[in-house]
PDB file of C-alpha atoms in Angstrom:
ATOM      1  CA  MET D   1       3.338 -21.742  11.402  1.00 53.00           C
ATOM      2  CA  GLN D   2       0.229 -21.523   9.147  1.00 64.00           C
ATOM      3  CA  GLU D   3       0.248 -18.418   6.306  1.00 85.00           C
ATOM      4  CA  GLU D   4      -1.500 -15.707   6.722  1.00 93.00           C
ATOM      5  CA  ILE D   5      -4.601 -14.520   4.796  1.00 95.00           C
ATOM      6  CA  SER D   6      -5.540 -11.383   4.013  1.00 94.00           C
ATOM      7  CA  VAL D   7      -9.081 -10.290   4.514  1.00 96.00           C
ATOM      8  CA  TYR D   8     -10.805  -7.617   2.667  1.00 97.00           C
ATOM      9  CA  LEU D   9     -13.736  -6.227   4.792  1.00 97.00           C
ATOM     10  CA  PHE D  10     -16.250  -4.423   3.083  1.00 98.00           C
ATOM     11  CA  LEU D  11     -19.197  -2.795   5.273  1.00 97.00           C
ATOM     12  CA  GLY D  12     -22.632  -0.966   5.101  1.00 96.00           C
ATOM     13  CA  PHE D  13     -26.066  -1.224   4.944  1.00 95.00           C
ATOM     14  CA  LEU D  14     -28.399  -3.132   2.430  1.00 92.00           C
ATOM     15  CA  GLU D  15     -27.932  -1.242  -1.458  1.00 91.00           C
ATOM     16  CA  SER D  16     -25.116   0.948   0.106  1.00 94.00           C
ATOM     17  CA  GLY D  17     -23.070   0.250  -3.160  1.00 94.00           C
ATOM     18  CA  LYS D  18     -21.315  -2.776  -1.733  1.00 95.00           C
ATOM     19  CA  THR D  19     -21.938  -5.488  -4.148  1.00 95.00           C
ATOM     20  CA  LYS D  20     -20.892  -3.161  -7.318  1.00 94.00           C
ATOM     21  CA  PHE D  21     -17.244  -1.998  -5.974  1.00 95.00           C
ATOM     22  CA  ILE D  22     -16.517  -6.095  -5.154  1.00 96.00           C
ATOM     23  CA  GLN D  23     -18.197  -7.098  -8.376  1.00 96.00           C
ATOM     24  CA  GLU D  24     -15.702  -4.447 -10.119  1.00 95.00           C
ATOM     25  CA  THR D  25     -12.776  -5.377  -7.776  1.00 95.00           C
ATOM     26  CA  LEU D  26     -12.843  -9.229  -8.769  1.00 96.00           C
ATOM     27  CA  GLU D  27     -13.817  -8.065 -12.567  1.00 96.00           C
ATOM     28  CA  ASP D  28     -10.465  -5.860 -12.131  1.00 95.00           C
ATOM     29  CA  LYS D  29      -7.019  -8.415 -14.286  1.00 93.00           C
ATOM     30  CA  ARG D  30      -4.853  -6.010 -11.853  1.00 93.00           C
ATOM     31  CA  MET D  31      -6.624  -8.752  -8.659  1.00 91.00           C
ATOM     32  CA  GLU D  32      -5.805 -11.810 -10.835  1.00 92.00           C
ATOM     33  CA  ASN D  33      -2.689 -12.659  -8.509  1.00 91.00           C
ATOM     34  CA  GLY D  34      -2.947 -16.964  -8.513  1.00 91.00           C
ATOM     35  CA  GLU D  35      -4.449 -16.501  -5.231  1.00 93.00           C
ATOM     36  CA  LYS D  36      -7.574 -19.191  -4.499  1.00 95.00           C
ATOM     37  CA  THR D  37     -10.166 -16.402  -2.917  1.00 96.00           C
ATOM     38  CA  LEU D  38     -13.383 -17.140  -0.865  1.00 97.00           C
ATOM     39  CA  LEU D  39     -15.870 -14.522  -1.450  1.00 97.00           C
ATOM     40  CA  LEU D  40     -18.187 -14.310   1.743  1.00 98.00           C
ATOM     41  CA  ILE D  41     -21.301 -12.780   1.402  1.00 97.00           C
ATOM     42  CA  CYS D  42     -23.169 -12.047   4.591  1.00 96.00           C
ATOM     43  CA  GLU D  43     -26.456 -10.639   3.106  1.00 91.00           C
ATOM     44  CA  GLU D  44     -28.281 -10.853   0.043  1.00 83.00           C
ATOM     45  CA  GLY D  45     -29.539  -7.620  -1.331  1.00 80.00           C
ATOM     46  CA  GLU D  46     -31.445  -6.909  -4.869  1.00 82.00           C
ATOM     47  CA  GLU D  47     -27.610  -7.042  -6.969  1.00 87.00           C
ATOM     48  CA  GLU D  48     -26.379 -10.053  -7.613  1.00 91.00           C
ATOM     49  CA  TYR D  49     -23.018 -11.535  -8.653  1.00 95.00           C
ATOM     50  CA  ASN D  50     -22.363 -12.570 -11.820  1.00 95.00           C
ATOM     51  CA  PRO D  51     -19.117 -14.593 -11.528  1.00 94.00           C
ATOM     52  CA  GLU D  52     -18.529 -15.227 -15.419  1.00 94.00           C
ATOM     53  CA  LYS D  53     -17.395 -11.886 -15.028  1.00 95.00           C
ATOM     54  CA  PHE D  54     -14.767 -12.005 -12.881  1.00 96.00           C
ATOM     55  CA  GLU D  55     -11.389 -11.632 -14.080  1.00 94.00           C
ATOM     56  CA  VAL D  56     -10.349 -13.307 -10.647  1.00 94.00           C
ATOM     57  CA  LYS D  57     -10.041 -16.731 -11.000  1.00 93.00           C
ATOM     58  CA  ASN D  58     -10.131 -19.718  -8.010  1.00 94.00           C
ATOM     59  CA  VAL D  59     -13.373 -17.253  -6.250  1.00 96.00           C
ATOM     60  CA  ALA D  60     -15.350 -19.971  -4.161  1.00 96.00           C
ATOM     61  CA  VAL D  61     -18.602 -18.110  -3.703  1.00 96.00           C
ATOM     62  CA  VAL D  62     -20.483 -18.870  -0.094  1.00 97.00           C
ATOM     63  CA  THR D  63     -23.195 -16.965   1.114  1.00 96.00           C
ATOM     64  CA  LEU D  64     -24.049 -17.228   4.862  1.00 96.00           C
ATOM     65  CA  GLU D  65     -27.584 -17.491   5.523  1.00 91.00           C
ATOM     66  CA  SER D  66     -27.690 -16.112   9.324  1.00 94.00           C
ATOM     67  CA  ALA D  67     -25.207 -15.053  12.027  1.00 95.00           C
ATOM     68  CA  ASP D  68     -25.056 -18.232  13.620  1.00 96.00           C
ATOM     69  CA  GLU D  69     -22.587 -19.441  10.012  1.00 96.00           C
ATOM     70  CA  LEU D  70     -20.534 -16.771  11.823  1.00 97.00           C
ATOM     71  CA  ASN D  71     -18.133 -18.316  13.976  1.00 97.00           C
ATOM     72  CA  MET D  72     -14.640 -19.666  14.032  1.00 96.00           C
ATOM     73  CA  GLU D  73     -15.327 -23.496  13.441  1.00 97.00           C
ATOM     74  CA  ASN D  74     -17.710 -22.992  10.054  1.00 97.00           C
ATOM     75  CA  LEU D  75     -14.997 -20.248   8.721  1.00 97.00           C
ATOM     76  CA  GLU D  76     -11.753 -22.691   9.390  1.00 96.00           C
ATOM     77  CA  ARG D  77     -14.056 -25.335   7.301  1.00 97.00           C
ATOM     78  CA  LEU D  78     -14.229 -22.691   4.451  1.00 97.00           C
ATOM     79  CA  THR D  79     -10.895 -22.339   4.912  1.00 96.00           C
ATOM     80  CA  GLN D  80      -9.683 -25.461   4.814  1.00 95.00           C
ATOM     81  CA  LYS D  81     -12.381 -27.143   1.683  1.00 96.00           C
ATOM     82  CA  TYR D  82     -11.185 -24.467  -0.302  1.00 96.00           C
ATOM     83  CA  ASP D  83      -7.419 -23.919   0.215  1.00 95.00           C
ATOM     84  CA  VAL D  84      -8.203 -20.118   0.903  1.00 94.00           C
ATOM     85  CA  GLN D  85      -5.439 -17.757   0.453  1.00 95.00           C
ATOM     86  CA  ARG D  86      -7.531 -14.814   0.530  1.00 96.00           C
ATOM     87  CA  VAL D  87     -10.985 -13.733   1.733  1.00 97.00           C
ATOM     88  CA  VAL D  88     -13.347 -10.888   0.353  1.00 97.00           C
ATOM     89  CA  VAL D  89     -16.378 -10.174   2.880  1.00 97.00           C
ATOM     90  CA  GLU D  90     -19.274  -8.643   2.471  1.00 97.00           C
ATOM     91  CA  TYR D  91     -20.843  -7.882   5.429  1.00 97.00           C
ATOM     92  CA  ASN D  92     -23.966  -7.985   7.048  1.00 96.00           C
ATOM     93  CA  GLY D  93     -24.958  -4.258   7.887  1.00 95.00           C
ATOM     94  CA  THR D  94     -27.121  -5.274  10.732  1.00 95.00           C
ATOM     95  CA  TRP D  95     -24.141  -7.315  12.183  1.00 96.00           C
ATOM     96  CA  LEU D  96     -21.652  -5.654  14.510  1.00 95.00           C
ATOM     97  CA  LEU D  97     -18.047  -5.524  13.925  1.00 95.00           C
ATOM     98  CA  GLN D  98     -17.117  -7.896  16.545  1.00 94.00           C
ATOM     99  CA  GLN D  99     -18.935 -10.517  16.076  1.00 96.00           C
ATOM    100  CA  PHE D 100     -17.041 -10.794  12.816  1.00 96.00           C
ATOM    101  CA  PHE D 101     -13.293 -10.455  14.816  1.00 95.00           C
ATOM    102  CA  ASP D 102     -14.682 -12.917  16.899  1.00 95.00           C
ATOM    103  CA  ALA D 103     -15.164 -15.436  14.386  1.00 96.00           C
ATOM    104  CA  MET D 104     -11.953 -15.227  12.827  1.00 96.00           C
ATOM    105  CA  PRO D 105      -9.479 -17.596  12.445  1.00 95.00           C
ATOM    106  CA  GLU D 106      -6.006 -16.919  14.024  1.00 93.00           C
ATOM    107  CA  SER D 107      -4.449 -16.877  10.432  1.00 94.00           C
ATOM    108  CA  TRP D 108      -7.021 -14.551   8.718  1.00 96.00           C
ATOM    109  CA  VAL D 109      -5.491 -10.770   8.871  1.00 94.00           C
ATOM    110  CA  ILE D 110      -7.616  -7.720   8.095  1.00 94.00           C
ATOM    111  CA  ASN D 111      -5.805  -6.463   5.212  1.00 94.00           C
ATOM    112  CA  GLN D 112      -8.318  -3.581   4.043  1.00 95.00           C
ATOM    113  CA  MET D 113     -11.649  -2.508   5.500  1.00 96.00           C
ATOM    114  CA  MET D 114     -14.044  -0.275   3.488  1.00 97.00           C
ATOM    115  CA  THR D 115     -17.497   1.242   5.000  1.00 98.00           C
ATOM    116  CA  PHE D 116     -19.958   2.245   2.068  1.00 98.00           C
ATOM    117  CA  PHE D 117     -23.069   4.093   2.197  1.00 98.00           C
ATOM    118  CA  ASP D 118     -26.244   5.460   0.136  1.00 97.00           C
ATOM    119  CA  ALA D 119     -25.735   9.503   0.530  1.00 97.00           C
ATOM    120  CA  GLY D 120     -29.665   9.497   0.131  1.00 96.00           C
ATOM    121  CA  THR D 121     -30.251   7.747   3.389  1.00 96.00           C
ATOM    122  CA  PHE D 122     -27.474   7.975   5.615  1.00 97.00           C
ATOM    123  CA  LEU D 123     -28.278  10.921   7.583  1.00 96.00           C
ATOM    124  CA  ASN D 124     -31.838   9.167   8.461  1.00 95.00           C
ATOM    125  CA  TYR D 125     -29.522   5.863   9.500  1.00 94.00           C
ATOM    126  CA  ASN D 126     -27.369   7.796  11.680  1.00 93.00           C
ATOM    127  CA  GLN D 127     -30.165   9.452  13.491  1.00 91.00           C
ATOM    128  CA  ASN D 128     -31.977   6.150  14.070  1.00 93.00           C
ATOM    129  CA  MET D 129     -29.198   3.284  13.952  1.00 92.00           C
ATOM    130  CA  ARG D 130     -26.672   5.394  15.277  1.00 90.00           C
ATOM    131  CA  GLN D 131     -24.783   2.432  17.124  1.00 91.00           C
ATOM    132  CA  LEU D 132     -24.783   0.752  13.535  1.00 94.00           C
ATOM    133  CA  VAL D 133     -22.841   3.311  12.121  1.00 95.00           C
ATOM    134  CA  PHE D 134     -21.047   3.894  14.565  1.00 92.00           C
ATOM    135  CA  ASP D 135     -19.731   0.552  14.169  1.00 94.00           C
ATOM    136  CA  LYS D 136     -19.387   0.578  10.963  1.00 96.00           C
ATOM    137  CA  VAL D 137     -16.367   4.078  10.801  1.00 95.00           C
ATOM    138  CA  GLN D 138     -14.928   3.477  13.997  1.00 90.00           C
ATOM    139  CA  MET D 139     -12.224   1.203  12.405  1.00 91.00           C
ATOM    140  CA  THR D 140     -12.256   1.420   8.834  1.00 96.00           C
ATOM    141  CA  GLN D 141      -9.965   3.063   6.604  1.00 96.00           C
ATOM    142  CA  MET D 142     -12.296   4.548   4.037  1.00 97.00           C
ATOM    143  CA  VAL D 143     -15.804   5.743   4.017  1.00 98.00           C
ATOM    144  CA  VAL D 144     -17.539   5.889   0.526  1.00 98.00           C
ATOM    145  CA  PHE D 145     -21.011   8.135   0.181  1.00 98.00           C
ATOM    146  CA  ASN D 146     -22.328   6.606  -3.055  1.00 96.00           C
ATOM    147  CA  ARG D 147     -25.092   8.623  -5.023  1.00 96.00           C
ATOM    148  CA  PHE D 148     -24.007  12.116  -3.499  1.00 96.00           C
ATOM    149  CA  LYS D 149     -25.883  14.947  -5.248  1.00 94.00           C
ATOM    150  CA  GLY D 150     -24.761  18.362  -5.599  1.00 90.00           C
ATOM    151  CA  GLU D 151     -27.547  19.588  -3.409  1.00 93.00           C
ATOM    152  CA  PHE D 152     -26.223  17.026  -0.131  1.00 95.00           C
ATOM    153  CA  ASP D 153     -24.014  18.988   2.393  1.00 94.00           C
ATOM    154  CA  LYS D 154     -20.921  17.387   2.632  1.00 95.00           C
ATOM    155  CA  LEU D 155     -20.316  19.515   5.489  1.00 92.00           C
ATOM    156  CA  ALA D 156     -23.219  17.211   7.535  1.00 93.00           C
ATOM    157  CA  PHE D 157     -21.876  14.369   5.799  1.00 96.00           C
ATOM    158  CA  HIS D 158     -17.841  15.214   7.140  1.00 95.00           C
ATOM    159  CA  LYS D 159     -18.880  16.276  10.901  1.00 89.00           C
ATOM    160  CA  ILE D 160     -20.280  12.581  11.235  1.00 92.00           C
ATOM    161  CA  VAL D 161     -17.661  10.640  10.233  1.00 93.00           C
ATOM    162  CA  ARG D 162     -15.300  13.032  12.164  1.00 88.00           C
ATOM    163  CA  GLY D 163     -17.260  12.407  15.314  1.00 83.00           C
ATOM    164  CA  ILE D 164     -17.008   8.971  15.047  1.00 86.00           C
ATOM    165  CA  SER D 165     -13.292   8.694  13.874  1.00 85.00           C
ATOM    166  CA  ARG D 166     -10.142  10.696  11.983  1.00 81.00           C
ATOM    167  CA  ARG D 167      -8.625   7.759  10.991  1.00 85.00           C
ATOM    168  CA  PRO D 168     -10.965   7.474   7.449  1.00 93.00           C
ATOM    169  CA  ASP D 169      -9.832   8.988   4.217  1.00 95.00           C
ATOM    170  CA  ILE D 170     -13.895  10.572   3.359  1.00 97.00           C
ATOM    171  CA  VAL D 171     -15.071   9.910  -0.385  1.00 97.00           C
ATOM    172  CA  TYR D 172     -18.644  11.839  -2.561  1.00 97.00           C
ATOM    173  CA  GLU D 173     -19.186   9.315  -5.094  1.00 96.00           C
ATOM    174  CA  TYR D 174     -21.485  11.060  -7.487  1.00 95.00           C
ATOM    175  CA  ILE D 175     -24.380   9.648  -9.653  1.00 87.00           C
ATOM    176  CA  GLY D 176     -22.528   9.737 -12.996  1.00 83.00           C
ATOM    177  CA  GLY D 177     -19.167   7.915 -11.320  1.00 83.00           C
ATOM    178  CA  LYS D 178     -17.799  10.968 -10.771  1.00 92.00           C
ATOM    179  CA  ALA D 179     -15.485  11.126  -7.298  1.00 94.00           C
ATOM    180  CA  GLU D 180     -14.340  13.845  -4.956  1.00 95.00           C
ATOM    181  CA  PHE D 181     -12.094  13.175  -2.025  1.00 96.00           C
ATOM    182  CA  ASP D 182     -13.067  15.451   0.858  1.00 95.00           C
ATOM    183  CA  GLU D 183     -10.725  18.351   1.697  1.00 92.00           C
ATOM    184  CA  ILE D 184     -12.542  19.551   4.842  1.00 91.00           C
ATOM    185  CA  GLU D 185      -9.652  20.418   7.602  1.00 85.00           C
ATOM    186  CA  ASP D 186     -10.894  20.177  10.710  1.00 80.00           C
ATOM    187  CA  PRO D 187      -9.803  22.477  13.447  1.00 81.00           C
ATOM    188  CA  LEU D 188      -9.321  21.501  17.007  1.00 85.00           C
ATOM    189  CA  PRO D 189     -11.578  24.061  19.630  1.00 87.00           C
ATOM    190  CA  PHE D 190      -8.549  24.997  21.275  1.00 92.00           C
ATOM    191  CA  ASP D 191      -5.405  26.241  20.419  1.00 94.00           C
ATOM    192  CA  VAL D 192      -2.232  23.644  20.688  1.00 93.00           C
ATOM    193  CA  ASN D 193      -0.035  26.614  20.214  1.00 93.00           C
ATOM    194  CA  ALA D 194      -0.772  28.688  23.073  1.00 96.00           C
ATOM    195  CA  PRO D 195       1.446  29.409  25.895  1.00 96.00           C
ATOM    196  CA  VAL D 196      -1.501  27.583  28.129  1.00 97.00           C
ATOM    197  CA  ILE D 197      -3.558  25.479  26.181  1.00 97.00           C
ATOM    198  CA  GLU D 198      -6.962  26.323  27.598  1.00 97.00           C
ATOM    199  CA  ILE D 199      -9.940  23.276  27.338  1.00 96.00           C
ATOM    200  CA  GLU D 200     -13.372  24.552  27.495  1.00 95.00           C
ATOM    201  CA  ASP D 201     -15.627  21.798  29.287  1.00 94.00           C
ATOM    202  CA  ARG D 202     -17.444  20.857  26.113  1.00 92.00           C
ATOM    203  CA  ASP D 203     -13.927  20.154  24.364  1.00 92.00           C
ATOM    204  CA  PHE D 204     -12.251  17.601  26.819  1.00 96.00           C
ATOM    205  CA  ALA D 205     -13.274  14.489  24.491  1.00 92.00           C
ATOM    206  CA  TRP D 206     -11.618  16.013  21.514  1.00 90.00           C
ATOM    207  CA  PHE D 207      -8.699  16.850  23.662  1.00 94.00           C
ATOM    208  CA  TYR D 208      -8.488  13.204  25.071  1.00 94.00           C
ATOM    209  CA  ARG D 209      -8.690  11.693  21.614  1.00 89.00           C
ATOM    210  CA  ASP D 210      -6.157  13.939  20.094  1.00 91.00           C
ATOM    211  CA  MET D 211      -4.044  13.368  23.320  1.00 92.00           C
ATOM    212  CA  ALA D 212      -4.402   9.731  22.550  1.00 89.00           C
ATOM    213  CA  GLU D 213      -3.580   9.527  19.198  1.00 86.00           C
ATOM    214  CA  LYS D 214      -0.618  12.541  19.230  1.00 89.00           C
ATOM    215  CA  SER D 215       1.069  12.097  22.320  1.00 91.00           C
ATOM    216  CA  GLU D 216       4.463  12.940  21.346  1.00 92.00           C
ATOM    217  CA  SER D 217       3.261  16.230  19.831  1.00 94.00           C
ATOM    218  CA  TYR D 218       1.941  17.534  23.329  1.00 96.00           C
ATOM    219  CA  VAL D 219       5.239  17.076  25.159  1.00 96.00           C
ATOM    220  CA  GLY D 220       6.693  20.515  27.015  1.00 97.00           C
ATOM    221  CA  LYS D 221       3.230  21.995  26.679  1.00 97.00           C
ATOM    222  CA  THR D 222       1.182  23.097  29.489  1.00 98.00           C
ATOM    223  CA  VAL D 223      -2.725  22.374  29.362  1.00 98.00           C
ATOM    224  CA  ARG D 224      -5.912  23.640  31.896  1.00 98.00           C
ATOM    225  CA  PHE D 225      -8.918  22.013  31.980  1.00 98.00           C
ATOM    226  CA  LYS D 226     -11.931  20.840  34.405  1.00 97.00           C
ATOM    227  CA  GLY D 227     -12.364  16.976  35.110  1.00 97.00           C
ATOM    228  CA  MET D 228     -13.394  14.654  37.851  1.00 97.00           C
ATOM    229  CA  ALA D 229     -11.099  12.748  39.824  1.00 97.00           C
ATOM    230  CA  ALA D 230     -10.407   8.957  40.534  1.00 95.00           C
ATOM    231  CA  ILE D 231      -8.511   7.303  43.036  1.00 93.00           C
ATOM    232  CA  SER D 232      -8.011   4.236  43.306  1.00 88.00           C
ATOM    233  CA  LYS D 233      -5.524   0.826  44.514  1.00 84.00           C
ATOM    234  CA  LYS D 234      -3.733   0.834  40.706  1.00 84.00           C
ATOM    235  CA  VAL D 235      -3.284   4.899  41.014  1.00 90.00           C
ATOM    236  CA  PRO D 236       0.453   5.872  42.577  1.00 91.00           C
ATOM    237  CA  ALA D 237       0.694   7.286  45.563  1.00 91.00           C
ATOM    238  CA  GLY D 238       1.030  10.963  44.570  1.00 93.00           C
ATOM    239  CA  CYS D 239      -1.083  11.220  41.591  1.00 95.00           C
ATOM    240  CA  ILE D 240      -4.802  11.380  40.387  1.00 96.00           C
ATOM    241  CA  VAL D 241      -6.663  10.785  37.792  1.00 97.00           C
ATOM    242  CA  LEU D 242      -8.214  13.375  35.991  1.00 97.00           C
ATOM    243  CA  GLY D 243     -10.938  13.231  33.367  1.00 96.00           C
ATOM    244  CA  ARG D 244     -14.290  12.914  31.916  1.00 96.00           C
ATOM    245  CA  HIS D 245     -17.206  10.614  31.544  1.00 95.00           C
ATOM    246  CA  ILE D 246     -17.297  10.225  27.495  1.00 92.00           C
ATOM    247  CA  MET D 247     -20.070   9.385  25.548  1.00 85.00           C
ATOM    248  CA  THR D 248     -18.792   8.179  21.734  1.00 75.00           C
ATOM    249  CA  CYS D 249     -21.906   6.555  20.104  1.00 67.00           C
ATOM    250  CA  CYS D 250     -24.400   5.943  22.900  1.00 67.00           C
ATOM    251  CA  GLU D 251     -25.382   6.058  26.201  1.00 71.00           C
ATOM    252  CA  ALA D 252     -24.494   2.245  26.189  1.00 70.00           C
ATOM    253  CA  ASP D 253     -20.634   2.638  26.353  1.00 75.00           C
ATOM    254  CA  ILE D 254     -20.368   6.120  28.222  1.00 88.00           C
ATOM    255  CA  ALA D 255     -16.576   5.535  29.847  1.00 91.00           C
ATOM    256  CA  TYR D 256     -14.375   7.396  32.399  1.00 94.00           C
ATOM    257  CA  ASP D 257     -11.133   8.613  30.377  1.00 94.00           C
ATOM    258  CA  GLY D 258      -8.826  10.491  31.832  1.00 96.00           C
ATOM    259  CA  PHE D 259      -4.686  11.256  32.410  1.00 97.00           C
ATOM    260  CA  ALA D 260      -2.411  10.842  34.931  1.00 96.00           C
ATOM    261  CA  VAL D 261      -2.099  13.853  37.409  1.00 97.00           C
ATOM    262  CA  LYS D 262       1.039  14.248  39.548  1.00 97.00           C
ATOM    263  CA  THR D 263      -0.435  16.415  42.124  1.00 96.00           C
ATOM    264  CA  GLY D 264       2.673  17.471  43.854  1.00 93.00           C
ATOM    265  CA  GLY D 265       0.847  17.974  47.174  1.00 92.00           C
ATOM    266  CA  LEU D 266      -0.472  20.994  45.640  1.00 94.00           C
ATOM    267  CA  LEU D 267      -4.278  19.591  47.300  1.00 92.00           C
ATOM    268  CA  LYS D 268      -5.119  17.539  50.208  1.00 90.00           C
ATOM    269  CA  ASP D 269      -7.865  15.231  51.001  1.00 92.00           C
ATOM    270  CA  ILE D 270      -8.795  14.576  46.957  1.00 95.00           C
ATOM    271  CA  LYS D 271     -11.410  12.055  46.928  1.00 95.00           C
ATOM    272  CA  THR D 272     -13.012   9.897  43.705  1.00 96.00           C
ATOM    273  CA  ARG D 273     -16.055  12.418  42.220  1.00 96.00           C
ATOM    274  CA  ASP D 274     -14.478  15.776  43.177  1.00 97.00           C
ATOM    275  CA  TRP D 275     -14.289  17.750  40.527  1.00 97.00           C
ATOM    276  CA  LEU D 276     -10.658  20.087  40.049  1.00 97.00           C
ATOM    277  CA  THR D 277      -9.082  22.304  37.499  1.00 97.00           C
ATOM    278  CA  VAL D 278      -5.758  21.354  37.170  1.00 97.00           C
ATOM    279  CA  THR D 279      -2.832  23.577  35.137  1.00 98.00           C
ATOM    280  CA  GLY D 280      -0.009  21.480  34.039  1.00 97.00           C
ATOM    281  CA  LYS D 281       3.051  21.035  32.315  1.00 98.00           C
ATOM    282  CA  ILE D 282       2.842  17.434  29.723  1.00 97.00           C
ATOM    283  CA  VAL D 283       5.712  14.691  29.994  1.00 97.00           C
ATOM    284  CA  MET D 284       5.591  11.513  28.336  1.00 96.00           C
ATOM    285  CA  GLU D 285       6.378   8.665  31.294  1.00 95.00           C
ATOM    286  CA  TYR D 286       5.701   5.167  32.326  1.00 95.00           C
ATOM    287  CA  ASN D 287       2.633   5.451  34.811  1.00 93.00           C
ATOM    288  CA  SER D 288       1.348   2.230  36.413  1.00 92.00           C
ATOM    289  CA  VAL D 289      -2.437   4.061  35.387  1.00 91.00           C
ATOM    290  CA  TYR D 290      -1.404   3.000  31.708  1.00 92.00           C
ATOM    291  CA  ARG D 291       0.621  -0.120  32.958  1.00 90.00           C
ATOM    292  CA  SER D 292       2.750   1.591  30.178  1.00 93.00           C
ATOM    293  CA  THR D 293       4.612   4.741  29.229  1.00 95.00           C
ATOM    294  CA  GLY D 294       1.642   7.588  28.696  1.00 94.00           C
ATOM    295  CA  PRO D 295       1.332  11.390  28.757  1.00 96.00           C
ATOM    296  CA  VAL D 296       1.250  12.468  32.510  1.00 97.00           C
ATOM    297  CA  ILE D 297       0.528  15.872  33.963  1.00 97.00           C
ATOM    298  CA  ILE D 298       2.942  17.938  36.103  1.00 97.00           C
ATOM    299  CA  ALA D 299       0.512  19.854  38.272  1.00 97.00           C
ATOM    300  CA  GLU D 300       1.353  23.815  38.393  1.00 97.00           C
ATOM    301  CA  LYS D 301      -1.936  23.969  39.619  1.00 97.00           C
ATOM    302  CA  LEU D 302      -4.738  22.642  41.167  1.00 97.00           C
ATOM    303  CA  GLU D 303      -7.997  23.804  42.496  1.00 96.00           C
ATOM    304  CA  ARG D 304     -11.630  22.640  43.526  1.00 97.00           C
ATOM    305  CA  SER D 305     -14.093  23.724  40.915  1.00 96.00           C
ATOM    306  CA  GLU D 306     -18.296  23.195  40.591  1.00 96.00           C
ATOM    307  CA  PRO D 307     -19.042  20.273  38.083  1.00 95.00           C
ATOM    308  CA  PRO D 308     -20.180  21.477  34.205  1.00 94.00           C
ATOM    309  CA  GLU D 309     -23.173  21.937  33.268  1.00 90.00           C
ATOM    310  CA  GLU D 310     -22.617  18.823  30.970  1.00 88.00           C
ATOM    311  CA  VAL D 311     -21.037  15.999  33.294  1.00 89.00           C
ATOM    312  CA  ILE D 312     -21.120  13.774  29.883  1.00 89.00           C
ATOM    313  CA  VAL D 313     -19.036  15.029  26.935  1.00 86.00           C
ATOM    314  CA  THR D 314     -19.524  13.908  23.554  1.00 81.00           C
ATOM    315  CA  TYR D 315     -17.984  13.984  19.813  1.00 72.00           C
ATOM    316  CA  TYR D 316     -20.749  16.263  18.913  1.00 64.00           C
TER     317      TYR D 316
END
């Protein structure tokens, strides 16, 4: 079997601080472990690398001139040519991550992923290039806001990141070098300890994601929410799927997401697109809706409802 090659992936737009961070990383003696390293540069900004200062030895620096060069055949060729044991990637901020994943040789394994933003331009980028911001945050382990200033509102930055993912750490790095970790708490918009967890129409996306991430913590609890029914050949007899259309980034990625609900015969003649309000207990069991074990709601009450004011929900 081919040995796994660790990939360190650094994301962000031009002038966000990626080059400086990678340069300082390769100047760190602690990073020198004898591994042959490929530094793959996917965009060139004003700041350039100075390999003479690298403490890490055996670094091959390769710049991709266009997205056409980001393909498996080319990356395999580079892997063989430089006998690569570790890969450090400065990724192009305008290229979607999926393109990199599609091009990765089978031996390449993501070890670390960090995303950098210039705090002074981040809010503008998010407003005008939302899909690219979402793309660079959704799977990252850390988001670093460089050149942060005291007058900036941390909460505004925090909400954007947390609206995309609750996974990454958030770091604010001030001009001058001081860095602070984000410690803002994210209370859910519903009470998970209530006798009945009431999910307001606008909060379904948060409930869906929290259930997906922490399903076990909901087992045995009772929930009430409104959703649109879906029935198909994949849904077992006596069950429906009840959910909402969720927009995570932009209109292009709107998707219907929901939960398997065992109706218990409480309501007859349910059709796809019927709006229902369910009250029921959450259990974890196999259901063909998921093709695996997942959260299933055992309905205790099932009522027909009017559609909510906003049919599509978001995390914002």
